Every structure is written in C-alpha cells, then in structure tokens.
XYZ file of C-alpha atoms in Angstrom:
742
model
C -42.883 -6.943 -61.559
C -44.246 -4.982 -64.519
C -45.558 -2.424 -62.108
C -42.085 -1.723 -60.757
C -40.407 -1.287 -64.153
C -43.205 0.251 -66.224
C -42.562 3.169 -68.505
C -44.476 5.297 -66.071
C -41.731 4.795 -63.436
C -39.826 7.964 -62.500
C -36.571 6.121 -63.018
C -37.506 5.238 -66.485
C -38.577 8.822 -67.269
C -35.186 10.293 -66.316
C -33.454 8.004 -68.747
C -30.881 7.051 -66.082
C -28.982 3.812 -66.459
C -29.644 2.379 -63.010
C -28.975 -1.198 -61.898
C -31.939 -3.307 -60.896
C -30.707 -3.350 -57.250
C -30.706 0.430 -56.977
C -34.013 0.624 -58.715
C -35.387 -1.858 -56.277
C -34.073 0.230 -53.294
C -35.678 3.354 -54.706
C -39.026 1.652 -55.183
C -38.816 0.082 -51.712
C -37.976 3.442 -50.170
C -40.992 4.935 -51.926
C -43.281 2.184 -50.768
C -41.752 2.145 -47.161
C -40.665 5.719 -46.243
C -39.464 4.703 -42.714
C -36.658 2.544 -44.077
C -34.131 5.371 -44.912
C -34.354 6.767 -41.392
C -33.811 3.311 -39.960
C -30.832 2.785 -42.247
C -29.359 6.138 -41.167
C -29.725 5.251 -37.496
C -28.019 1.890 -38.059
C -25.134 3.575 -39.878
C -24.746 6.061 -37.000
C -24.740 3.238 -34.503
C -22.037 1.469 -36.508
C -19.900 4.613 -36.581
C -20.384 5.063 -32.837
C -19.372 1.438 -32.219
C -16.235 1.846 -34.324
C -15.359 5.010 -32.389
C -15.925 3.278 -29.072
C -13.742 0.369 -30.132
C -10.979 2.759 -31.240
C -11.240 4.679 -27.969
C -11.105 1.414 -26.085
C -7.984 0.385 -27.949
C -6.392 3.750 -27.184
C -7.505 3.549 -23.550
C -6.182 0.027 -23.183
C -2.984 1.163 -24.881
C -2.570 3.907 -22.292
C -3.317 1.435 -19.535
C -0.713 -0.895 -21.004
C 1.881 1.891 -21.022
C 1.040 2.820 -17.433
C 1.229 -0.834 -16.382
C 4.607 -1.263 -18.086
C 5.893 1.948 -16.477
C 4.633 0.796 -13.078
C 6.476 -2.506 -13.430
C 9.680 -0.713 -14.458
C 9.413 1.667 -11.499
C 8.732 -1.235 -9.145
C 11.778 -3.087 -10.492
C 13.992 -0.012 -10.112
C 12.789 0.698 -6.574
C 13.260 -2.942 -5.527
C 16.840 -3.049 -6.827
C 17.671 0.161 -4.982
C 16.125 -1.093 -1.750
C 18.157 -4.307 -2.051
C 21.448 -2.410 -2.240
C 20.407 -0.063 0.585
C 21.109 -2.890 3.060
C 24.770 -2.935 2.044
C 27.213 -3.596 4.868
C 25.011 -2.650 7.810
C 25.585 -2.442 10.757
C 28.944 -1.303 9.329
C 29.467 1.854 7.265
C 31.294 1.572 3.982
C 30.923 4.866 2.143
C 33.384 7.657 2.755
C 30.877 10.534 2.486
C 27.723 9.116 4.097
C 28.518 10.280 7.671
C 29.097 13.875 6.525
C 25.366 14.092 5.716
C 23.713 11.407 7.850
C 25.548 12.300 11.059
C 24.617 15.953 10.739
C 20.970 15.037 10.443
C 21.358 12.904 13.561
C 23.141 15.771 15.312
C 20.137 18.009 14.640
C 17.866 15.325 16.107
C 20.145 15.082 19.159
C 20.639 18.805 19.771
C 17.744 20.650 18.149
C 20.274 23.046 16.563
C 19.362 23.346 12.871
C 22.672 24.928 11.888
C 24.515 22.000 10.240
C 27.849 23.897 10.392
C 28.752 22.042 7.210
C 28.339 23.568 3.764
C 30.337 21.408 1.399
C 26.830 20.624 0.129
C 23.543 22.468 0.520
C 21.384 21.759 3.551
C 18.183 20.497 1.888
C 19.202 16.848 1.951
C 20.371 17.139 5.573
C 16.978 18.510 6.611
C 15.191 15.805 4.596
C 17.156 13.128 6.462
C 16.419 14.941 9.730
C 12.709 14.464 9.060
C 13.249 10.777 8.285
C 15.388 10.333 11.418
C 12.730 11.964 13.578
C 10.103 9.528 12.327
C 12.457 6.602 12.792
C 13.294 7.689 16.332
C 9.601 7.435 17.198
C 9.582 3.916 15.755
C 12.542 2.928 17.973
C 11.179 4.714 21.047
C 8.203 2.352 21.270
C 10.375 -0.798 21.377
C 10.566 -2.717 24.682
C 13.534 -2.303 27.014
C 15.048 -5.667 26.142
C 15.421 -4.766 22.467
C 19.015 -3.596 21.680
C 17.630 -1.170 19.085
C 15.347 0.602 21.567
C 15.870 4.324 22.252
C 14.553 6.382 25.122
C 16.046 9.773 24.286
C 17.674 11.309 21.187
C 20.906 11.962 23.111
C 21.442 8.183 23.291
C 22.242 8.075 19.551
C 26.003 7.691 19.096
C 27.938 7.985 15.847
C 31.399 8.593 14.430
C 32.511 9.566 10.940
C 35.830 10.422 9.349
C 38.564 11.526 11.746
C 38.843 14.937 10.095
C 35.131 15.561 10.607
C 34.624 18.240 13.312
C 31.697 16.210 14.667
C 34.162 13.526 15.831
C 35.039 14.520 19.382
C 37.168 11.449 20.146
C 39.562 10.973 17.219
C 41.335 8.102 18.963
C 38.209 5.984 18.500
C 37.628 3.982 15.352
C 35.805 6.023 12.658
C 32.665 5.134 10.678
C 30.416 3.764 13.407
C 26.817 4.302 14.533
C 25.047 2.867 17.553
C 21.705 2.343 15.746
C 22.403 1.394 12.099
C 18.707 1.370 11.184
C 18.889 5.183 10.935
C 21.233 4.772 7.973
C 18.910 2.172 6.417
C 15.962 4.587 6.526
C 18.130 7.391 5.122
C 19.260 5.183 2.257
C 15.649 4.339 1.475
C 14.985 8.049 1.052
C 17.770 8.206 -1.536
C 16.238 5.148 -3.222
C 12.958 7.077 -3.523
C 14.799 9.939 -5.215
C 16.472 7.486 -7.598
C 13.135 5.889 -8.472
C 11.549 9.293 -9.061
C 14.382 9.972 -11.528
C 13.187 6.929 -13.516
C 9.667 8.400 -13.758
C 11.034 11.823 -14.760
C 13.201 10.206 -17.431
C 10.058 8.579 -18.869
C 8.208 11.914 -18.864
C 11.092 13.821 -20.485
C 11.552 11.227 -23.224
C 7.841 10.998 -24.042
C 7.488 14.765 -24.248
C 10.569 15.124 -26.468
C 9.524 12.240 -28.733
C 5.977 13.681 -29.151
C 6.260 17.181 -30.625
C 3.262 19.435 -29.932
C 0.680 18.907 -32.655
C 2.461 15.827 -33.950
C 0.681 13.069 -35.833
C -1.192 10.471 -33.735
C 1.045 7.803 -35.258
C 3.964 9.183 -33.250
C 2.275 8.531 -29.885
C 2.847 4.743 -29.638
C 6.427 5.249 -30.809
C 6.962 7.967 -28.178
C 5.572 5.664 -25.480
C 7.881 2.849 -26.606
C 10.908 5.147 -26.523
C 9.950 6.533 -23.107
C 9.547 3.034 -21.661
C 12.929 2.025 -23.089
C 14.558 5.095 -21.503
C 12.931 4.385 -18.129
C 14.067 0.749 -18.250
C 17.660 1.732 -19.061
C 17.872 4.042 -16.040
C 15.940 1.704 -13.721
C 18.432 -1.105 -14.420
C 21.632 0.981 -14.679
C 23.998 -0.532 -12.107
C 25.870 2.713 -11.428
C 22.645 4.648 -10.816
C 21.316 1.817 -8.629
C 24.461 1.821 -6.504
C 24.410 5.563 -5.892
C 20.665 5.497 -5.249
C 21.448 3.390 -2.187
C 23.918 5.739 -0.458
C 23.226 8.721 1.783
C 24.811 11.182 -0.635
C 23.677 14.225 -2.583
C 24.295 13.087 -6.158
C 21.061 11.226 -6.945
C 18.680 13.624 -5.109
C 20.311 16.630 -6.790
C 20.053 14.960 -10.206
C 16.367 14.132 -9.655
C 15.549 17.728 -8.759
C 17.521 18.950 -11.783
C 15.478 16.626 -14.030
C 12.304 18.128 -12.571
C 13.620 21.602 -13.444
C 14.359 20.507 -17.018
C 10.909 18.922 -17.378
C 9.193 22.103 -16.170
C 11.263 24.185 -18.584
C 10.378 21.875 -21.476
C 6.693 22.126 -20.573
C 6.983 25.930 -20.710
C 8.582 25.690 -24.151
C 5.652 23.515 -25.256
C 3.176 26.208 -24.190
C 2.257 25.172 -20.650
C 2.366 28.774 -19.432
C 4.316 30.731 -16.783
C 3.402 28.362 -13.951
C 5.527 25.598 -15.480
C 8.586 27.851 -15.586
C 8.057 28.967 -11.982
C 7.851 25.330 -10.870
C 11.052 24.662 -12.804
C 12.702 27.585 -10.981
C 11.634 26.176 -7.612
C 13.009 22.747 -8.513
C 16.246 24.401 -9.641
C 16.632 26.200 -6.309
C 16.079 22.940 -4.425
C 18.619 21.169 -6.646
C 21.274 23.812 -5.916
C 20.363 23.550 -2.228
C 21.273 19.874 -2.492
C 24.481 20.195 -4.515
C 25.910 23.504 -5.682
C 27.055 22.388 -9.141
C 23.362 22.086 -10.143
C 23.498 25.852 -10.687
C 24.544 25.056 -14.254
C 20.945 24.016 -15.013
C 19.875 27.649 -14.632
C 20.847 27.927 -18.301
C 17.704 25.963 -19.243
C 15.000 28.325 -17.897
C 17.094 31.369 -18.828
C 17.479 30.156 -22.404
C 13.824 29.175 -22.696
C 12.763 32.591 -21.395
C 15.056 34.385 -23.848
C 13.690 32.429 -26.824
C 10.116 33.050 -25.654
C 10.859 36.783 -25.417
C 12.250 36.900 -28.960
C 9.384 34.891 -30.455
C 6.724 36.484 -28.236
C 5.139 33.114 -27.495
C 1.811 32.910 -25.677
C 3.362 31.836 -22.382
C 5.865 34.696 -22.207
C 5.460 37.342 -19.497
C 8.058 40.094 -18.929
C 7.767 39.730 -15.167
C 9.171 36.193 -15.446
C 12.673 37.682 -15.735
C 12.415 38.760 -12.100
C 10.154 35.983 -10.850
C 12.259 33.031 -12.020
C 15.498 33.962 -10.175
C 13.460 35.157 -7.186
C 11.652 31.806 -6.887
C 14.899 29.846 -7.341
C 16.706 31.982 -4.767
C 13.838 31.725 -2.303
C 13.793 27.934 -2.637
C 17.548 27.833 -2.006
C 17.491 30.135 1.019
C 14.446 28.434 2.530
C 16.280 25.097 2.551
C 19.851 26.357 3.168
C 19.120 29.325 5.456
C 22.449 29.255 7.275
C 24.270 30.142 4.077
C 23.385 33.693 5.229
C 22.991 33.159 8.965
C 26.425 31.499 9.216
C 28.117 33.209 6.285
C 31.780 32.683 7.372
C 31.379 28.912 7.625
C 29.464 28.835 4.334
C 32.215 30.736 2.526
C 34.929 28.629 4.145
C 33.371 25.302 3.126
C 32.427 26.299 -0.409
C 35.879 27.786 -0.941
C 37.462 24.583 0.330
C 35.422 22.555 -2.192
C 36.563 24.824 -5.037
C 40.170 24.398 -3.953
C 39.741 20.636 -3.654
C 38.480 20.236 -7.217
C 40.342 23.021 -9.014
C 43.427 24.106 -7.088
C 44.753 21.208 -5.051
C 47.379 19.216 -6.952
C 47.981 16.717 -4.128
C 44.846 14.618 -4.679
C 44.010 11.189 -3.324
C 43.288 9.978 -6.865
C 44.770 12.664 -9.131
C 43.941 12.956 -12.827
C 45.272 15.253 -15.528
C 42.590 17.834 -16.438
C 41.377 17.928 -20.010
C 41.332 15.045 -22.452
C 42.795 12.390 -20.059
C 40.046 13.107 -17.521
C 37.344 13.263 -20.220
C 38.509 9.978 -21.772
C 38.365 8.305 -18.370
C 34.805 9.495 -17.704
C 33.579 8.577 -21.185
C 34.979 5.074 -20.786
C 33.237 4.651 -17.438
C 29.973 6.025 -18.829
C 29.991 3.634 -21.795
C 30.992 0.720 -19.581
C 28.137 1.309 -17.146
C 25.537 1.719 -19.911
C 26.673 -1.192 -22.083
C 27.838 -1.163 -25.701
C 24.381 -1.453 -27.281
C 22.855 1.304 -25.175
C 25.893 3.553 -25.701
C 25.521 3.239 -29.497
C 21.820 4.063 -29.186
C 22.702 7.119 -27.088
C 25.022 8.424 -29.799
C 22.316 7.974 -32.438
C 19.752 9.670 -30.204
C 22.051 12.649 -29.662
C 22.512 12.954 -33.433
C 18.724 12.974 -33.872
C 18.350 15.570 -31.124
C 20.592 18.008 -32.994
C 17.727 18.519 -35.468
C 15.099 19.189 -32.776
C 15.102 22.638 -31.200
C 13.190 21.415 -28.125
C 15.815 18.762 -27.380
C 18.353 21.535 -26.890
C 16.542 22.417 -23.670
C 17.561 19.083 -22.099
C 20.284 17.027 -23.764
C 23.184 19.530 -24.069
C 23.634 19.424 -20.297
C 25.244 15.967 -20.499
C 28.222 17.097 -22.649
C 28.341 20.374 -20.699
C 28.704 18.572 -17.362
C 31.238 16.173 -18.889
C 33.329 19.076 -20.170
C 33.163 20.981 -16.869
C 34.099 17.906 -14.835
C 36.989 17.042 -17.148
C 38.677 20.342 -16.207
C 39.001 19.372 -12.531
C 41.889 17.599 -10.864
C 39.827 15.034 -8.961
C 38.012 12.097 -10.478
C 34.773 11.271 -8.711
C 32.604 9.770 -11.419
C 29.507 10.101 -9.255
C 29.599 13.821 -10.057
C 28.354 12.729 -13.500
C 25.230 10.947 -12.246
C 23.067 13.392 -14.244
C 24.577 12.076 -17.477
C 22.893 8.701 -16.979
C 19.216 9.815 -17.134
C 20.059 12.192 -19.995
C 21.788 9.339 -21.819
C 18.673 7.226 -21.231
C 16.559 10.030 -22.764
C 18.774 10.079 -25.857
C 18.485 6.297 -26.143
C 14.697 6.574 -25.845
C 14.596 9.119 -28.680
C 16.485 6.694 -30.904
C 14.018 3.917 -30.055
C 11.027 6.187 -30.725
C 12.460 7.225 -34.097
C 12.910 3.588 -35.100
C 9.411 2.568 -33.958
C 7.900 5.473 -35.885
C 9.569 4.431 -39.143
C 9.925 0.654 -38.967
C 6.232 -0.188 -39.223
C 6.377 -3.523 -41.040
C 5.941 -6.736 -39.084
C 9.427 -8.018 -39.830
C 10.938 -4.606 -39.177
C 9.238 -4.412 -35.789
C 10.444 -7.909 -34.862
C 14.006 -6.951 -35.832
C 13.724 -3.715 -33.848
C 12.491 -5.517 -30.731
C 15.335 -8.033 -31.050
C 17.911 -5.221 -31.312
C 16.357 -3.415 -28.361
C 16.442 -6.496 -26.152
C 20.033 -7.249 -27.179
C 21.027 -3.712 -26.158
C 19.245 -3.370 -22.816
C 19.084 -6.879 -21.348
C 22.824 -7.697 -20.840
C 23.638 -4.620 -18.685
C 20.263 -5.003 -16.922
C 21.019 -8.636 -16.081
C 24.413 -7.659 -14.662
C 22.839 -4.888 -12.561
C 20.117 -7.173 -11.221
C 22.714 -9.813 -10.315
C 24.915 -7.280 -8.530
C 21.987 -5.811 -6.608
C 20.904 -9.285 -5.512
C 24.446 -10.186 -4.461
C 24.907 -6.968 -2.494
C 21.510 -7.321 -0.871
C 22.193 -10.892 0.230
C 25.810 -10.353 1.303
C 26.905 -9.315 4.761
C 30.027 -7.649 6.035
C 32.694 -10.192 6.884
C 32.601 -9.062 10.508
C 28.981 -10.169 10.733
C 29.822 -13.446 9.025
C 32.739 -14.201 11.327
C 30.476 -14.034 14.365
C 28.438 -16.879 12.882
C 31.668 -18.782 12.160
C 32.937 -18.298 15.706
C 29.641 -19.513 17.118
C 29.980 -22.653 15.007
C 33.540 -23.160 16.268
C 32.335 -22.555 19.815
C 29.863 -25.393 19.473
C 32.778 -27.518 18.213
C 34.973 -26.765 21.235
C 36.520 -23.294 20.811
C 36.553 -21.836 24.318
C 37.759 -18.236 23.924
C 38.834 -15.726 21.306
C 40.644 -12.387 21.396
C 39.434 -9.818 18.841
C 41.546 -6.991 17.455
C 39.998 -3.671 18.414
C 41.003 -2.269 15.020
C 38.298 -4.438 13.427
C 35.705 -2.228 15.131
C 33.207 -5.077 15.420
C 29.792 -3.622 16.153
C 28.191 -4.188 19.582
C 25.156 -5.688 17.843
C 27.425 -8.408 16.443
C 29.323 -8.855 19.716
C 25.980 -9.359 21.451
C 25.372 -12.354 19.175
C 28.767 -13.915 19.938
C 28.359 -17.051 22.070
C 32.111 -17.641 22.611
C 33.983 -16.014 25.514
C 35.860 -13.074 24.039
C 37.982 -10.021 24.764
C 38.567 -6.978 22.560
C 42.055 -5.494 22.728
C 44.446 -3.593 20.430
C 46.027 -5.792 17.805
C 49.537 -5.015 18.989
C 48.644 -6.079 22.513
C 47.156 -9.359 21.278
C 50.443 -10.295 19.610
C 52.953 -8.787 22.010
C 51.210 -9.730 25.258
C 49.006 -12.803 24.675
C 46.294 -13.225 27.262
C 45.777 -16.970 27.080
C 42.913 -17.033 24.545
C 42.694 -20.043 22.260
C 42.445 -17.944 19.075
C 42.905 -14.361 17.915
C 40.854 -12.593 15.240
C 42.807 -10.174 13.036
C 42.335 -8.315 9.748
C 44.014 -10.072 6.828
C 45.812 -6.853 5.949
C 45.858 -3.774 8.195
C 44.830 -0.748 6.137
C 45.435 2.923 6.824
C 42.735 5.376 5.750
C 45.005 8.396 6.177
C 48.644 9.080 5.379
C 49.446 9.702 9.033
C 48.379 6.130 9.846
C 50.423 4.360 7.169
C 53.452 3.855 9.386
C 51.215 2.312 12.050
C 49.592 0.057 9.471
C 52.979 -1.052 8.146
C 54.133 -1.944 11.644
C 50.918 -3.862 12.302
C 51.360 -5.751 9.046
C 54.892 -6.694 10.040
C 53.640 -7.679 13.462
C 50.955 -9.899 11.952
C 53.467 -11.799 9.836
C 55.074 -13.013 13.045
C 51.767 -14.173 14.561
C 50.756 -17.785 15.070
C 49.423 -20.216 12.483
C 46.240 -19.368 10.584
C 43.223 -21.452 11.626
C 40.774 -20.012 9.081
C 40.268 -17.090 6.717
C 37.297 -15.083 5.485
C 37.702 -13.006 2.339
C 35.959 -9.636 2.010
C 32.634 -9.786 0.210
C 33.091 -6.796 -2.064
C 35.898 -4.640 -3.382
C 34.927 -0.988 -2.981
C 35.698 1.859 -5.321
C 37.756 4.935 -4.615
C 34.559 6.544 -3.293
C 34.627 4.179 -0.322
C 37.155 3.270 2.360
C 38.223 -0.358 2.539
C 35.869 -1.024 5.410
C 34.920 -4.670 4.808
C 38.173 -6.438 5.760
C 39.334 -9.926 5.086
C 39.695 -11.735 8.398
C 42.094 -14.302 9.804
C 41.585 -16.503 12.810
C 45.015 -17.447 14.201
C 46.486 -19.277 17.119
C 48.208 -16.742 19.398
C 51.995 -16.513 19.137
C 54.072 -18.252 21.816
C 55.086 -16.134 24.747
C 58.483 -14.554 24.341
C 58.339 -14.377 20.534
C 59.784 -11.155 19.159
C 58.178 -9.024 16.488
C 59.001 -5.569 15.222
C 55.478 -4.382 16.001
C 56.168 -5.027 19.678
C 58.862 -2.370 19.648
C 57.165 0.913 20.432
C 59.172 4.061 21.023
C 61.315 5.653 18.360
C 64.556 7.347 19.427
C 65.234 10.603 17.645
C 68.734 11.270 16.433
C 68.917 14.326 18.692
C 68.707 12.049 21.745
C 71.867 10.160 20.748
C 75.317 11.045 22.040
C 77.744 10.858 19.102
C 81.451 10.044 19.072
C 83.814 10.007 16.109
C 82.920 11.181 12.629
C 79.146 11.458 12.231
C 76.588 13.665 10.551
C 72.809 14.076 10.579
C 70.173 14.846 7.994
C 66.391 14.665 8.420
C 66.275 11.103 7.096
C 69.340 9.374 8.494
C 72.390 9.476 10.756
C 75.775 8.794 9.191
C 78.474 7.031 11.308
C 81.986 6.609 9.922
C 84.201 3.588 10.789
C 85.153 3.848 14.459
C 82.267 6.226 15.298
C 79.450 5.459 17.760
C 76.051 6.679 18.932
C 74.798 6.148 22.509
C 71.203 6.394 23.759
C 70.059 7.699 27.152
C 68.943 5.144 29.729
C 65.472 3.608 29.314
C 63.392 1.911 32.002
C 62.514 -1.704 31.097
C 60.065 -3.819 33.085
C 60.845 -7.397 34.024
C 60.599 -9.831 31.125
C 62.635 -8.742 28.138
C 64.151 -5.717 26.443
C 63.191 -5.256 22.789
C 65.236 -3.213 20.323
C 64.957 -2.776 16.562
C 67.070 -0.725 14.167
C 67.030 -0.090 10.430
C 70.172 0.809 8.529
C 72.265 0.354 5.398
C 75.951 0.365 4.535
C 77.298 3.581 3.065
C 79.438 1.374 0.802
C 79.338 -2.335 0.058
C 79.147 -3.669 3.622
C 79.596 -2.484 7.182
C 80.145 -4.341 10.480
C 78.570 -2.791 13.597
C 78.010 -3.812 17.204
C 75.025 -2.995 19.404
C 75.869 -3.020 23.126
C 73.356 -2.974 26.010
C 74.671 -1.447 29.284
C 73.106 -1.066 32.720
C 74.055 2.260 34.395
C 75.315 1.739 37.953
C 74.612 3.984 40.980
C 78.241 5.060 41.058
C 78.251 6.058 37.367
C 79.940 2.831 36.230
C 78.046 1.030 33.425
C 77.863 -2.766 33.332
C 77.646 -4.429 29.923
C 74.747 -6.909 29.730
C 74.749 -7.942 26.057
C 76.656 -7.423 22.799
C 75.238 -8.122 19.320
C 77.518 -8.111 16.247
C 75.572 -7.083 13.123
C 76.320 -6.639 9.426
C 74.525 -4.365 6.966
C 74.704 -4.374 3.174
C 74.053 -1.503 0.812
C 70.283 -2.161 0.788
C 68.290 -1.099 3.841
C 67.562 -3.886 6.352
C 65.799 -4.282 9.685
C 67.414 -5.934 12.731
C 65.378 -7.013 15.794
C 66.985 -7.957 19.102
C 65.769 -9.272 22.458
C 67.376 -9.394 25.907
C 65.765 -11.391 28.802
C 65.444 -9.432 32.033
C 64.770 -10.959 35.442
C 63.790 -7.683 37.090
C 63.050 -4.061 36.084
C 66.275 -2.662 34.665
C 67.392 0.683 33.199
C 69.390 0.157 29.987
C 71.367 2.362 27.607
C 72.418 1.208 24.131
C 75.549 2.005 22.141
C 75.831 1.420 18.399
C 79.502 1.174 17.387
C 80.844 0.945 13.837
C 83.876 -1.338 13.678
C 87.017 0.652 12.988
C 88.162 -1.868 10.367
C 84.940 -1.711 8.319
C 85.155 -0.858 4.652
C 82.402 1.772 4.906
C 80.277 3.625 7.385
C 76.649 3.088 8.494
C 73.505 5.013 7.530
C 71.086 4.655 10.446
C 67.426 5.259 9.473
C 65.639 4.397 12.693
C 66.074 3.013 16.222
C 63.108 1.700 18.259
C 63.102 0.697 21.912
C 60.160 -0.869 23.781
C 60.497 1.033 27.045
C 59.552 4.215 28.841
C 61.013 7.546 27.764
C 64.477 8.499 29.089
C 63.292 11.062 31.610
C 61.443 8.364 33.583
C 64.361 5.935 33.686
C 66.472 5.605 36.870
C 69.937 6.931 36.273
C 68.891 8.430 32.945
C-alpha cells in the first residue's frame, strides 16, 4: 500500500486533492493500460444499447399507431358495408338511379355518352367499370340461378319518372332486375368513404406536426390524428352517405386528396405535390361541380410561395396547375365538350334548381335560417362533445398559417350553401372530415400540454366521453340497417307462414312493386293486379295485400293517391299489418311501405275509388241560373245540369259528386235516366241529397241487369234557401261518345 501512496507518486507531486478511489483508478490504469480502452468500448456499447432501445420504442410506437389506424379503417369500412345492403332488392334513394342506371346503360349499349350532366361523369365511368366486372361474375352462373345473365341487354332498370332513361313511364319507378349491381356500386362508394378516413388522419397528423417541430409533438400529433380518423369513421351521417350510389362522398374524398397535396407543397414537398393536388382537384370537379371551390387552395398556396420565393416554387406552376386540373376533368368528363348543348342545359338546370327556383320540394329561406338549420344538423350528427372540440380546434387553427390551407373551406362551403333555396344537407359532406380534423388538432394540443399522469387520465376520459356516445349510436344504426329488410321482403316470409297455416291465395297490389326475386320465393298462389281493381272487382282470393297508406311521389299523382286512400278505407277487415322498417329523409322517396293484409271487400260494395271518369263542366247541359269558374259550377235554386249518356255494363252504375251549399244548406236531387230509341227518356232512379256549407262527398249506386246507357241530371230544388257549388262529378262508365244514344 505504501508503494501506491508514496511521496514519489505523480499524484502526490502535483499536490492535487484526489480521493483514494480516483487515485486507485489512476494507479490501476498505469499498471494495466488495456483497461481504459475496455472501459471505453463498454461505454460505447451501453450508448448503442440505449439508442437501440429508444429506436425500438419509437418503432413500436409507429407500429402501434399504424395498428390503431388499421383497426379504425376496418371499423369504418365494415360499418359502411353493412349499410350498403339497405333495402335491396328495392331501391330507396331518390338520386341513385340517375348515376347507377347510366353506368348500366353504358354497359348495355357501349355508348359512353351519359347524356346526363347534372354531375360530372367520373363517378359514372367508375361504376361502369365495376358493373362490367360484376357482369362477368353473373355471366358464369348456371342457367337455373335467377341472378344469371347471358348478355348485357338483359339488364333491366327503371328510375324516376322524369328521367329520360325511363321509356315506359306507366311502369312503377325505382326498380332493377339484378339488384346485386347496386350492391357492388355501393361498395365502391364505401371504399371512397373509407379512404376519406385515411386522408383525414393524414391531414390532421401533418397539421398537428409543424415542419421542424419538437419530437415531443409527434406522439400528440398521432393521438390527434387517430381521434380525427375515429370521429369520421364512426360518424353516422358520413356512414349513411358512404353507402349510397351518389357523388357526395367520392367528390369529398378527392377534394381531401387535393387539400393534402397542397399542404404537402406548403411544407416543402416540391412541385410534384402541387401537380398531384391539381389532378385530384380536376377529378373532384369531374365528380361534382361544386368542388371547384377547392381550387382556392392550390392557387393560394402558389401565390404565397411566389411572394416568399420558397424552395418549391416554380413560375411554370401557374400554367401547369390549371392545365393538369383541366386535363383531369376533360379526360373523365369528355362529353362536356363533345355534347356541349346537353352539358350546358343540365348544368344550367342545376343552377336554377338551387338558386332561382322558388317552388322547391323542401324550400328554405336563404341566409341565416338556412345556415342555422345546417349548423344544427352538423352539431347533431357529430355530437355535443365533438362539436365543442371542433370549435376549440378551429380557434387553435386561426393561429397556424398552414391550417388556413385546409380548414377555412368548411365555413366557406357552409356560407355558400346557406345562400341557396334548397336544403340538401348531403351537400355539406365535406364539412364532416374537416370538422374531424379540427377536433384532432384540439386533441393533439391537449396531449402536447397535459403531460402529467393525472392530466392524461382526465384527457382520455374527456376524449372517450366525447367520441363514444355518437359512435355507439352510429354503430347501432349501421347494424340495424344492415340486418333489416324491406317490408316487402318480410311480407313474403309472413305469407309463406300463413300459407303453411291454411292461406290458399292472395292478391297483391301492383303499386307495391314487389320484386320478381321476392315473388319467386312466394309459396302461396297469388295474382298481381292494380289496387283499384282488387277492391272494385274482387277475384275470389282469400286475402289482399295493400300498402298501409298510398303515397304519391309527384304532385300529378296526389289525386290518384288520395282516391286510393279513400278506396282502401272501404276495404275489408285487416288480417295483419307490417310497419315500415325505417323512416327515410327528404333525400329519399318513401319506398319502404307499411303493409296491410286484408280480407277482400264483399262484392257489390261501393267505394269512391271505384268511380273512374270525371265529367268536365263543359260536358254538362245547364238550365236556369248557373255560372262556371275553373274550380266549381254554381247552380241557383231551380237550376239543373244534365250529363250526356254514358254506357254502363251489366252489374251496377256508380256515381260520385262533391259539392257544398252556397249558403247554409241546399236540397238537390240526382236523377238517372235511360235514353229511349224514340228520344223519350225513362227515369230509373232518383236520389234526394242535402249539402251544407262545408264540402262533402256523395256516392251512389244503381243495380243494372243488363248493359244500359244512362244520363244524369242534377236539379237544385226551387224552394232551397241557397244554391249549390258543384266541385266534381265522377261516373264509372265509358266516355259519352261511345254510349248508345249519346
């Protein structure tokens, strides 16, 4: 020991105050010179191990984010596929046939001119490709399969009655012979909707991670991006419209791609990113024209880059960006030039529909009333917690220049839509992913600042409370829609059960438009006839199947629907009812009807619906004081109106009239006369009637043993206190010119 600490030691000579441990290390190093190198290698190995562990943690963190994103995307795609089965084989959405049927028409004819430009043609051509693949899948089916196809011309379809593709408007609308085409088309829309979830994640993560930001912001950005993706993946409104064959979701997805490319250019990705954004923009406009508003994003980014002279700026981009966008549009909507008159006609009609037409199906006052309606729907679909997070995220975005590339389009679209006269909330689909981005920014901000354990637990609790309730509702609705079937499919199962219990035959109202695929499953003997015929001329069936409430899709059909409803009230007793599965929004016709199974009415029963032909006032011969206007015929006391002769078959004569007293009450008489060969008329029946001031309907029946021509005279009693206002006269017979003696 004395040797180590002798006065001759170098440590001692320097006079340094060194601890015995350090002195020992120095002496050991002197005695064993290889030890410092060994110690250095061990320290390097330790640093390398720590770096590997940190890289592993980061790598596993990235894998965890990718796994979470994959699960969210899988959930979103599954929910959209569930709802894609909605209603089939029946069609429920008003606008689906305008796109899907044109794709099928191209498959049938080979003519790629859609002759329809209310929307761009890209989505029609995309569905044409899907339909072509699906046709090949159906072509290989055996002959006994009802879904088998042997030639494209065998595909049959019908849409709205005003659609020029409908060549037989007397047939029921909204029908397709092979419904699986619509299922495949809806799955394509579901793919677009799911891609929007991934783009929402990418936009949020890029916005929440500024270029050159601190590494601490990366986990927070990933958390915010995952929250945004989850909000959109489980948004019920976005799920619903991702399962229709419409343009809204595909156009929104392409617009998000354009915004993402523009944001990448702003972050220094170079000219290629902006050119890709321009191509996506052209495709978005080729899907739905109002996406042209997103051209402000690349134009604004290019202007800022020109002022700041950023590294990615090139002067030639000013010409290249619109050229690429225009080329993408024309390549996918080529007949906008090749069939310019039709293109201008259809786009002009859409402008008139939204901006000029005041006679709307669902009118709304432009401005604040329309904006308030849309904001309420937006908040209701997102949920209260998410909506509050969106507002906070938008406030944060005001301080970030890069966020102005993306988020201002939501209020811009809201403002533009609020100035129209028609409320179709699906025009605001783009607001939902942008709202999800704003919510994700709020979540990222909170995760970046609330780093304590208790703060993180509170943040996770708040996040779950915000996103889980609307997500649970959306999942439940998607499951319900996916498991539900149109009532017309359900009633076939019910009839088969009744058939096994003894029901021998059923008559089905043609107005129900029951699909041949369902009729092929029906095990009970059945006939399909017009509803009026079922009730006015029973055919001996044991039961009749009717809609609970006849509905008119168009104003011209409302009178027919009202008469059918009155006819149904006089039908036989109800055996069973089936309520519709789902109430549809204004975007959809009421196509899933409630159904009633009734016993047929007894023969000889009278109902207003059985009275067919209306007699115009010009056909009446007037006597006494009388006067016409377009709505009514006025007859003073002592006046009369006489019809021409009508030809009635054997059985019964049916007459109905609607009128009201001009004063408090009026007494009238309806007389039925048979014209004789010598010009003398023989009176067959006389009905005294009374009308009050309120309008009332009177229905009359006269048994006939053989075919008989009849004329009717309506006489106002001379002693009545007031005259009669006649609003309508209906006679179930042939027109006067075909009647003997008429």
